[in-house]
PDB file of C-alpha atoms in Angstrom:
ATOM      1  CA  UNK A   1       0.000   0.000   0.000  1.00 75.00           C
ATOM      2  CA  UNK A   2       0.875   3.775   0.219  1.00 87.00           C
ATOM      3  CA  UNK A   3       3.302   5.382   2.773  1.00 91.00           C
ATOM      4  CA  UNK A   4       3.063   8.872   4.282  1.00 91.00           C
ATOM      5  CA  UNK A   5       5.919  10.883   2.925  1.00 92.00           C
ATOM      6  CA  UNK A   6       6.898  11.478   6.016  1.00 91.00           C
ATOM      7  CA  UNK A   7       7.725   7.699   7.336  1.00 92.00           C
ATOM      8  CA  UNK A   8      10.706   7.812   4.738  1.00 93.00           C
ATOM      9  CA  UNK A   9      11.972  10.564   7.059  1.00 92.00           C
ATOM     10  CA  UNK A  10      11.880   8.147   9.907  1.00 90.00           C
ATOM     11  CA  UNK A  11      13.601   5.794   7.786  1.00 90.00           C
ATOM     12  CA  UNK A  12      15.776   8.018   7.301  1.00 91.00           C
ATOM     13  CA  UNK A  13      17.041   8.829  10.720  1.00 89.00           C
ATOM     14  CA  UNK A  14      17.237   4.988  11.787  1.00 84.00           C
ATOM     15  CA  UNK A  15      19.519   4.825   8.651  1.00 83.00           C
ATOM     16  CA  UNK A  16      21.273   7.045  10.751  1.00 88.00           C
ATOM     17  CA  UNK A  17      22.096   4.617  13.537  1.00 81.00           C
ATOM     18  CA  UNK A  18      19.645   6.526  15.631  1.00 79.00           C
ATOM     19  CA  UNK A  19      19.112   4.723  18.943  1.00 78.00           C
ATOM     20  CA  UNK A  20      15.567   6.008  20.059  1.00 81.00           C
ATOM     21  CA  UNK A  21      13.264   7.693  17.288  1.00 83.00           C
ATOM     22  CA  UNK A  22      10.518   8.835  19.526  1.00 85.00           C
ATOM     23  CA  UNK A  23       7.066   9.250  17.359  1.00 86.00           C
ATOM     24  CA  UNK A  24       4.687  11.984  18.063  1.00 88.00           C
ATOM     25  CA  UNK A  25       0.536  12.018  17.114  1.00 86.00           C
ATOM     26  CA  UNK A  26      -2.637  12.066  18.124  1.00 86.00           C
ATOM     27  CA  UNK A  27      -5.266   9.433  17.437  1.00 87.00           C
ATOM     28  CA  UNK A  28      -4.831   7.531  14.159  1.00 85.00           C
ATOM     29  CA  UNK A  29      -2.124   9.117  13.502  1.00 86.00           C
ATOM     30  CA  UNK A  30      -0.091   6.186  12.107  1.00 88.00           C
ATOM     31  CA  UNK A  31       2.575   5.616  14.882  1.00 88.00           C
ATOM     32  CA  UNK A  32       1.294   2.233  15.504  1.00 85.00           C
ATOM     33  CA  UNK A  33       0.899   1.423  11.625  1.00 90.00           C
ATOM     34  CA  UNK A  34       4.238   2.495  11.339  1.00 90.00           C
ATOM     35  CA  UNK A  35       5.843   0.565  13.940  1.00 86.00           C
ATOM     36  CA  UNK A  36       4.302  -2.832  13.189  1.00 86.00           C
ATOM     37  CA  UNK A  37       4.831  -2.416   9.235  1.00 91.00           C
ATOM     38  CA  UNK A  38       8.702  -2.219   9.965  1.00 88.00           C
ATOM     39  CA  UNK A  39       9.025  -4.862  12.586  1.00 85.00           C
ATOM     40  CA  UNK A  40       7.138  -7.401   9.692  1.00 88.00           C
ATOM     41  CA  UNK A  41       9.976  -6.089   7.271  1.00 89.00           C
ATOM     42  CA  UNK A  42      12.705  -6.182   9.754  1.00 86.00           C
ATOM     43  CA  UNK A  43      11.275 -10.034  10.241  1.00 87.00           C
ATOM     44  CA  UNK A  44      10.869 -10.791   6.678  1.00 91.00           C
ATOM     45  CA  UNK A  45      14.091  -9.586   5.956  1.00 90.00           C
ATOM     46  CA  UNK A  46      16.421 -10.389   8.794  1.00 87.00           C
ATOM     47  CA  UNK A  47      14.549 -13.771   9.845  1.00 86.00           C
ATOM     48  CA  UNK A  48      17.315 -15.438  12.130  1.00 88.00           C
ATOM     49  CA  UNK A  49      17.488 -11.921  14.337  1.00 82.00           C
ATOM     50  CA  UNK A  50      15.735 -10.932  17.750  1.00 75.00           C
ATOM     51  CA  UNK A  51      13.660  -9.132  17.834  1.00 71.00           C
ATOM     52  CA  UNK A  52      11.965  -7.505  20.791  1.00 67.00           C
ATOM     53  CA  UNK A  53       8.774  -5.157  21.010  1.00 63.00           C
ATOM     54  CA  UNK A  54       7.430  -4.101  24.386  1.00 59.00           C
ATOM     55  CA  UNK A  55       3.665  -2.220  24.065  1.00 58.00           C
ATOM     56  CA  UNK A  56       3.230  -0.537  27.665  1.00 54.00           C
ATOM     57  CA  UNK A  57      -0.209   1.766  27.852  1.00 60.00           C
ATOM     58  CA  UNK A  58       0.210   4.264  30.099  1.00 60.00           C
ATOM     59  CA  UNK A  59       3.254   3.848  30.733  1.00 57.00           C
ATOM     60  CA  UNK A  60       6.865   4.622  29.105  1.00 55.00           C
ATOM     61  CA  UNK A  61       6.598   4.900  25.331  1.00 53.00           C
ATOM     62  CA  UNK A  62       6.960   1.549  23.227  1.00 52.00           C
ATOM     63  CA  UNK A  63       9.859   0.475  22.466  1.00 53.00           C
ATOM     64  CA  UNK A  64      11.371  -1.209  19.583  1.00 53.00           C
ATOM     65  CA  UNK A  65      14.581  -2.933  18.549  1.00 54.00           C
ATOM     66  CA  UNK A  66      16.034  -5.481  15.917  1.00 53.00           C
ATOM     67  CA  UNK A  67      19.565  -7.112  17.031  1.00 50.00           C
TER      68      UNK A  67
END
């Protein structure tokens, strides 16, 4: 499907070897959309890494990393 312009700029920074990329929004604003369509790629295309994905409501912001 169609990406916001402005995910590439997210991309862009992890390209950077940025190690938190905090993402702002209201409601349905696409930071969950975002987040779950790159952990599937990061799956799909690194299959034999960990990965680890911690979803806390209400609490600290959710995390995400590939190793």
């Amino acid at each position: 499907g169609t990406e916001p312009a402005h995910w590439r700029d997210a991309d862009g920074l992890l390209g950077l070897d940025i190690l938190i990329l905090m993402i702002f929004g209201g409601n349905r604003a696409g930071k969950s959309e975002y987040a779950a369509k790159r952990a599937v790629q990061d799956a799909v295309n690194y299959p034999d890494g960990v990965m680890f994905w911690k979803v806390a409501p209400g609490g600290p912001p959710e995390r995400y990393e590939s190793v």
